[in-house]
Amino acid sequence: MFSLVIPVYNEECLIQELVSRSVKALESFTKNYEILFINDGSTDDTLEKLLEARKQFPRVKIIDLSRNFGHQAAFTAGIEAALGNYVAMMDGDLQDPPELLAEMYQKIREEGFDIVSGKRKGRKGKRLRFATNLFHAFFKKVSGLEDMENSGNFSILNRAAVNAMLQMKETIRYLPGMRSFIGFKQGYVEYVREDRLEGEPKMTLSKLIVLGADAIFSFSKFPIKVCLFLGTIGTIVFFVAGIYALVAKFFGFAIFGWSSTVLSIYFLGSIQLIFLGVVGEYVYRIYKESQNRPIYLVKKFYDAETE
Ligand code: UDP
Ligand code: MG
């Protein structure tokens, strides 16, 4: 069985095309598949469109979440429910072409990989391209995780890799990082990322920034290193300045002005605030993880038997 997991949030305009293209793409290489749509608390007619599509294509299943939990949580809901011995993750806006799944499936089966992901060769949409590339390069450097560059959620995992992912129960989730973290034999298929077919991006800039911060805080010590580095520089500077102040006082050749005092207070104060912010961020994360809340909640699961 092959499972295709697709999160959707307010995508009513493109459900029809999404379903028909996905079904067609899957049927080109297997007859035994399921498509799991996760409705991530859409406020438009996404659910109705999905229910309609399910009448025509009985292999479509729908996990209707109780509210919007974010697309990493939605993907998680999908891979937890997936029954396949291969599980694919794909965005629901047709930026990841379903037609590529055939090539990815062939690669994972014939070349002995456990995970095959789509590697973006460039994208048509200009939106945040520079920022995204920069983020991936930076993340690869600070996390020490291999081959993260330019691969997002679009991927196929075999059962062993999926089970490894399912063992990672953390609440704050960055799936591409987790996928890289688990190891296994990972391969890539290159593709050009299309423009989204319809509508506005559902990952707003603020959601993307939160996702980037989640990635960096949960897979690297970079923020702490910045603190330590700045703290060290600050200490050295003030040590040298302190000696100078003492020497100047001793020889009595300087009247120390107001400005240097105020500037150093500002400087030290701001460094301390930054450090407190970073420490606070880690404390928040420890708090979040220790709460151990569910990552998502299901309102209704429409599988093959559901009326
Ligand atoms: N999505 C979701 N929940 C959200 C935001 C987005 O399920 O809170 C879905 C969205 O419907 C789409 C996929 O996640 O299928 C990727 O979203 P989008 O295209 O907006 O992200 P981008 O391409 O900008 O990364
Ligand atoms: Mg998109």
Short mmCIF file of C-alpha atoms and ligand atoms in Angstrom, two decimals:
data_model
loop_
_atom_site.label_atom_id
_atom_site.label_comp_id
_atom_site.label_asym_id
_atom_site.label_seq_id
_atom_site.Cartn_x
_atom_site.Cartn_y
_atom_site.Cartn_z
CA MET A 1 0.00 0.00 0.00
CA PHE A 2 1.17 3.52 -0.86
CA SER A 3 -0.02 6.45 1.28
CA LEU A 4 0.02 10.03 0.07
CA VAL A 5 -0.37 12.63 2.84
CA ILE A 6 -1.53 16.14 1.91
CA PRO A 7 -2.33 18.94 4.39
CA VAL A 8 -4.81 21.54 3.20
CA TYR A 9 -5.85 24.82 4.73
CA ASN A 10 -8.38 26.99 2.89
CA GLU A 11 -7.58 25.49 -0.52
CA GLU A 12 -11.16 25.14 -1.84
CA CYS A 13 -10.26 26.43 -5.32
CA LEU A 14 -7.74 23.75 -6.08
CA ILE A 15 -9.02 20.61 -4.34
CA GLN A 16 -10.60 19.27 -7.51
CA GLU A 17 -7.47 19.55 -9.61
CA LEU A 18 -5.30 18.41 -6.72
CA VAL A 19 -7.33 15.22 -6.27
CA SER A 20 -7.54 14.37 -9.95
CA ARG A 21 -3.85 14.99 -10.62
CA SER A 22 -2.81 13.04 -7.52
CA VAL A 23 -5.04 10.07 -8.37
CA LYS A 24 -3.73 10.02 -11.91
CA ALA A 25 -0.11 10.25 -10.79
CA LEU A 26 -0.50 7.44 -8.25
CA GLU A 27 -2.40 5.16 -10.63
CA SER A 28 0.49 5.38 -13.07
CA PHE A 29 2.53 3.17 -10.75
CA THR A 30 0.21 1.46 -8.26
CA LYS A 31 -3.36 0.30 -7.82
CA ASN A 32 -3.05 -0.05 -4.08
CA TYR A 33 -2.95 3.40 -2.54
CA GLU A 34 -4.70 5.84 -0.21
CA ILE A 35 -4.68 9.62 -0.29
CA LEU A 36 -4.95 11.16 3.17
CA PHE A 37 -6.07 14.76 3.19
CA ILE A 38 -5.67 16.59 6.45
CA ASN A 39 -8.09 19.46 6.69
CA ASP A 40 -6.19 21.80 8.99
CA GLY A 41 -9.13 23.79 10.33
CA SER A 42 -10.12 25.41 7.02
CA THR A 43 -12.75 28.10 7.25
CA ASP A 44 -13.81 27.90 3.61
CA ASP A 45 -15.42 25.01 1.68
CA THR A 46 -12.30 22.84 1.61
CA LEU A 47 -13.97 20.05 3.62
CA GLU A 48 -17.08 20.04 1.39
CA LYS A 49 -14.90 19.88 -1.73
CA LEU A 50 -12.94 16.99 -0.23
CA LEU A 51 -16.11 15.09 0.71
CA GLU A 52 -17.35 15.56 -2.85
CA ALA A 53 -14.06 14.27 -4.27
CA ARG A 54 -14.22 11.28 -1.93
CA LYS A 55 -17.51 10.18 -3.52
CA GLN A 56 -15.79 9.97 -6.88
CA PHE A 57 -12.50 8.56 -5.61
CA PRO A 58 -13.12 6.13 -2.73
CA ARG A 59 -9.41 5.86 -1.96
CA VAL A 60 -9.48 9.42 -0.67
CA LYS A 61 -9.56 9.65 3.13
CA ILE A 62 -9.99 12.83 5.14
CA ILE A 63 -8.72 13.68 8.59
CA ASP A 64 -10.66 16.69 9.76
CA LEU A 65 -8.75 18.47 12.54
CA SER A 66 -10.62 20.35 15.25
CA ARG A 67 -8.89 23.65 14.38
CA ASN A 68 -5.83 25.03 12.58
CA PHE A 69 -2.75 23.39 14.08
CA GLY A 70 -0.22 24.41 11.42
CA HIS A 71 1.07 22.37 8.52
CA GLN A 72 3.80 20.48 10.43
CA ALA A 73 1.14 19.20 12.84
CA ALA A 74 -1.15 18.35 9.91
CA PHE A 75 1.58 16.32 8.21
CA THR A 76 2.15 14.53 11.52
CA ALA A 77 -1.55 13.63 11.76
CA GLY A 78 -1.29 12.19 8.25
CA ILE A 79 1.80 10.06 8.74
CA GLU A 80 0.41 8.71 12.01
CA ALA A 81 -2.76 7.56 10.27
CA ALA A 82 -1.08 6.31 7.09
CA LEU A 83 -1.28 2.57 6.52
CA GLY A 84 1.15 2.26 3.61
CA ASN A 85 4.53 0.60 3.57
CA TYR A 86 5.55 3.72 1.69
CA VAL A 87 4.35 7.13 2.82
CA ALA A 88 4.69 10.31 0.77
CA MET A 89 4.29 13.89 2.04
CA MET A 90 3.26 16.61 -0.38
CA ASP A 91 2.03 20.21 -0.10
CA GLY A 92 -1.54 20.73 -1.21
CA ASP A 93 -1.03 23.75 -3.43
CA LEU A 94 0.48 21.84 -6.38
CA GLN A 95 3.86 23.50 -5.92
CA ASP A 96 5.14 19.97 -5.50
CA PRO A 97 4.11 18.21 -8.73
CA PRO A 98 2.37 14.87 -7.95
CA GLU A 99 3.71 13.55 -11.27
CA LEU A 100 7.18 13.44 -9.69
CA LEU A 101 6.02 10.78 -7.23
CA ALA A 102 6.45 8.08 -9.89
CA GLU A 103 10.14 8.90 -10.28
CA MET A 104 10.63 9.15 -6.52
CA TYR A 105 8.86 5.82 -6.00
CA GLN A 106 11.02 4.14 -8.61
CA LYS A 107 14.15 5.52 -6.98
CA ILE A 108 13.20 4.40 -3.47
CA ARG A 109 12.32 0.90 -4.65
CA GLU A 110 15.08 0.22 -7.11
CA GLU A 111 18.06 1.99 -5.60
CA GLY A 112 17.70 0.81 -2.03
CA PHE A 113 16.92 4.16 -0.40
CA ASP A 114 14.79 4.51 2.73
CA ILE A 115 13.91 8.12 2.05
CA VAL A 116 13.74 10.01 -1.23
CA SER A 117 12.98 13.71 -1.15
CA GLY A 118 12.46 16.34 -3.79
CA LYS A 119 15.33 18.76 -4.04
CA ARG A 120 14.37 22.16 -5.42
CA LYS A 121 16.39 23.05 -8.44
CA GLY A 122 15.04 26.57 -8.53
CA ARG A 123 11.54 27.73 -8.17
CA LYS A 124 9.28 29.67 -10.41
CA GLY A 125 7.69 31.69 -7.63
CA LYS A 126 9.92 34.57 -6.62
CA ARG A 127 8.37 34.77 -3.17
CA LEU A 128 11.09 34.67 -0.53
CA ARG A 129 13.38 32.61 -2.76
CA PHE A 130 16.52 34.33 -1.57
CA ALA A 131 15.48 34.13 2.07
CA THR A 132 14.57 30.46 1.73
CA ASN A 133 17.88 29.50 0.11
CA LEU A 134 19.78 31.48 2.70
CA PHE A 135 17.83 29.79 5.47
CA HIS A 136 18.56 26.29 4.15
CA ALA A 137 22.29 27.01 3.77
CA PHE A 138 22.45 28.54 7.24
CA PHE A 139 20.43 25.75 8.81
CA LYS A 140 22.65 23.12 7.25
CA LYS A 141 25.69 24.85 8.70
CA VAL A 142 24.44 25.38 12.25
CA SER A 143 22.56 22.10 12.68
CA GLY A 144 25.25 19.84 11.23
CA LEU A 145 22.48 17.83 9.53
CA GLU A 146 23.44 16.53 6.13
CA ASP A 147 21.78 17.34 2.86
CA MET A 148 19.03 19.55 4.16
CA GLU A 149 19.71 22.16 1.57
CA ASN A 150 16.69 22.97 -0.53
CA SER A 151 14.53 20.07 0.41
CA GLY A 152 11.26 20.72 2.14
CA ASN A 153 8.43 18.40 3.02
CA PHE A 154 8.03 16.73 -0.39
CA SER A 155 9.33 13.20 0.13
CA ILE A 156 8.65 9.45 0.23
CA LEU A 157 9.62 7.35 3.26
CA ASN A 158 9.54 3.61 3.66
CA ARG A 159 7.90 2.00 6.69
CA ALA A 160 11.13 1.79 8.70
CA ALA A 161 11.79 5.51 8.25
CA VAL A 162 8.16 6.40 9.01
CA ASN A 163 8.29 4.38 12.24
CA ALA A 164 11.46 6.23 13.20
CA MET A 165 9.69 9.56 12.59
CA LEU A 166 6.75 8.41 14.68
CA GLN A 167 9.05 7.78 17.62
CA MET A 168 9.90 11.47 17.76
CA LYS A 169 7.17 12.86 19.97
CA GLU A 170 8.36 16.44 20.38
CA THR A 171 5.65 19.07 20.34
CA ILE A 172 7.62 21.70 18.44
CA ARG A 173 8.15 20.04 15.11
CA TYR A 174 10.24 20.72 12.04
CA LEU A 175 9.74 17.66 9.86
CA PRO A 176 12.52 18.21 7.26
CA GLY A 177 14.99 18.48 10.16
CA MET A 178 13.55 15.40 11.87
CA ARG A 179 13.70 13.48 8.62
CA SER A 180 17.35 14.31 8.27
CA PHE A 181 18.03 13.58 11.97
CA ILE A 182 16.79 9.97 11.86
CA GLY A 183 19.52 8.92 9.45
CA PHE A 184 18.75 5.99 7.08
CA LYS A 185 19.75 6.00 3.44
CA GLN A 186 18.52 9.25 1.91
CA GLY A 187 18.28 10.03 -1.78
CA TYR A 188 17.11 12.98 -3.86
CA VAL A 189 15.20 13.73 -7.00
CA GLU A 190 15.63 17.21 -8.43
CA TYR A 191 12.65 19.25 -9.53
CA VAL A 192 11.60 22.77 -10.32
CA ARG A 193 9.13 24.07 -7.78
CA GLU A 194 6.06 25.46 -9.50
CA ASP A 195 4.10 28.54 -8.54
CA ARG A 196 1.17 27.73 -6.31
CA LEU A 197 -1.77 27.04 -8.58
CA GLU A 198 -4.40 29.21 -6.92
CA GLY A 199 -4.87 31.56 -4.05
CA GLU A 200 -2.59 33.14 -1.54
CA PRO A 201 0.17 31.29 0.31
CA LYS A 202 -1.28 29.85 3.51
CA MET A 203 2.08 29.96 5.23
CA THR A 204 2.13 33.63 6.08
CA LEU A 205 5.44 35.35 6.62
CA SER A 206 4.99 35.13 10.39
CA LYS A 207 4.25 31.38 10.22
CA LEU A 208 7.40 30.93 8.11
CA ILE A 209 9.49 32.87 10.62
CA VAL A 210 8.16 30.74 13.48
CA LEU A 211 8.95 27.60 11.48
CA GLY A 212 12.50 28.82 10.83
CA ALA A 213 12.98 29.61 14.52
CA ASP A 214 11.63 26.17 15.47
CA ALA A 215 14.15 24.60 13.11
CA ILE A 216 17.11 26.54 14.47
CA PHE A 217 16.21 26.32 18.16
CA SER A 218 15.40 22.61 18.08
CA PHE A 219 18.26 21.44 15.89
CA SER A 220 21.17 23.68 16.84
CA LYS A 221 22.91 25.48 19.67
CA PHE A 222 23.54 28.47 17.46
CA PRO A 223 21.58 31.02 19.56
CA ILE A 224 23.49 30.01 22.68
CA LYS A 225 26.78 30.21 20.81
CA VAL A 226 25.96 33.76 19.68
CA CYS A 227 25.32 34.67 23.32
CA LEU A 228 28.56 33.19 24.50
CA PHE A 229 30.48 34.84 21.70
CA LEU A 230 29.01 38.30 22.29
CA GLY A 231 29.41 37.87 26.02
CA THR A 232 33.07 37.03 25.61
CA ILE A 233 33.70 40.00 23.33
CA GLY A 234 31.84 42.27 25.75
CA THR A 235 33.88 41.02 28.68
CA ILE A 236 37.17 41.57 26.88
CA VAL A 237 36.16 45.07 25.79
CA PHE A 238 35.14 46.04 29.30
CA PHE A 239 38.21 44.47 30.84
CA VAL A 240 40.45 46.58 28.58
CA ALA A 241 38.33 49.68 29.14
CA GLY A 242 38.43 49.07 32.87
CA ILE A 243 42.21 48.93 32.92
CA TYR A 244 42.34 52.12 30.89
CA ALA A 245 39.96 53.82 33.33
CA LEU A 246 42.07 52.79 36.30
CA VAL A 247 45.29 53.91 34.66
CA ALA A 248 43.76 57.23 33.65
CA LYS A 249 42.44 57.77 37.16
CA PHE A 250 45.78 56.87 38.71
CA PHE A 251 47.70 59.35 36.59
CA GLY A 252 44.90 61.84 36.87
CA PHE A 253 44.89 62.90 33.22
CA ALA A 254 41.24 62.38 32.50
CA ILE A 255 37.89 63.46 33.70
CA PHE A 256 35.51 60.76 32.84
CA GLY A 257 32.53 62.00 31.00
CA TRP A 258 28.93 61.22 31.24
CA SER A 259 28.72 59.82 27.71
CA SER A 260 31.09 56.92 28.17
CA THR A 261 29.23 55.85 31.31
CA VAL A 262 25.85 56.01 29.65
CA LEU A 263 27.07 54.25 26.52
CA SER A 264 28.51 51.37 28.47
CA ILE A 265 25.28 51.00 30.44
CA TYR A 266 23.32 50.88 27.20
CA PHE A 267 25.72 48.39 25.71
CA LEU A 268 25.81 46.02 28.67
CA GLY A 269 22.08 46.40 29.21
CA SER A 270 21.24 45.46 25.64
CA ILE A 271 23.54 42.45 25.62
CA GLN A 272 21.93 41.23 28.81
CA LEU A 273 18.48 41.66 27.34
CA ILE A 274 19.41 39.64 24.28
CA PHE A 275 20.80 36.88 26.47
CA LEU A 276 17.70 36.87 28.61
CA GLY A 277 15.64 36.58 25.45
CA VAL A 278 17.57 33.56 24.27
CA VAL A 279 17.45 31.89 27.67
CA GLY A 280 13.75 32.66 27.79
CA GLU A 281 13.27 31.02 24.40
CA TYR A 282 14.83 27.80 25.66
CA VAL A 283 12.83 27.90 28.88
CA TYR A 284 9.66 28.36 26.83
CA ARG A 285 10.59 25.35 24.74
CA ILE A 286 11.25 23.19 27.81
CA TYR A 287 7.90 24.31 29.18
CA LYS A 288 6.12 23.51 25.91
CA GLU A 289 7.66 20.05 25.67
CA SER A 290 6.95 19.26 29.32
CA GLN A 291 3.28 20.17 28.90
CA ASN A 292 3.20 17.28 26.48
CA ARG A 293 0.00 18.39 24.81
CA PRO A 294 -1.28 16.55 21.75
CA ILE A 295 0.22 17.86 18.51
CA TYR A 296 -3.21 17.90 16.85
CA LEU A 297 -6.80 16.89 17.60
CA VAL A 298 -9.06 15.06 15.19
CA LYS A 299 -12.69 16.09 14.84
CA LYS A 300 -13.58 13.31 12.42
CA PHE A 301 -11.75 10.73 10.37
CA TYR A 302 -13.40 9.87 7.07
CA ASP A 303 -11.89 6.58 5.98
CA ALA A 304 -13.19 3.94 3.58
CA GLU A 305 -16.03 2.87 5.93
CA THR A 306 -17.25 6.26 7.13
CA GLU A 307 -20.64 7.32 5.75
N1 UDP B 1 -1.11 24.53 5.29
C1 UDP B 1 -1.74 23.91 6.38
N2 UDP B 1 -1.88 24.62 7.54
C2 UDP B 1 -1.42 25.90 7.70
C3 UDP B 1 -0.75 26.50 6.61
C4 UDP B 1 -0.61 25.79 5.42
O1 UDP B 1 -2.17 22.76 6.27
O2 UDP B 1 -1.59 26.46 8.77
C5 UDP B 1 -0.94 23.77 4.03
C6 UDP B 1 -1.39 24.52 2.79
O3 UDP B 1 -2.76 24.32 2.51
C7 UDP B 1 -0.50 23.90 1.72
C8 UDP B 1 0.77 23.54 2.47
O4 UDP B 1 0.41 23.51 3.86
O5 UDP B 1 -1.07 22.71 1.23
C9 UDP B 1 1.88 24.53 2.22
O6 UDP B 1 1.39 25.84 2.45
P1 UDP B 1 1.84 27.09 1.55
O7 UDP B 1 1.76 26.76 0.13
O8 UDP B 1 1.09 28.27 2.03
O9 UDP B 1 3.36 27.20 2.03
P2 UDP B 1 4.66 27.62 1.21
O10 UDP B 1 4.54 27.05 -0.17
O11 UDP B 1 4.68 29.10 1.23
O12 UDP B 1 5.75 27.00 2.01
MG MG B 2 3.08 26.67 -1.26
#
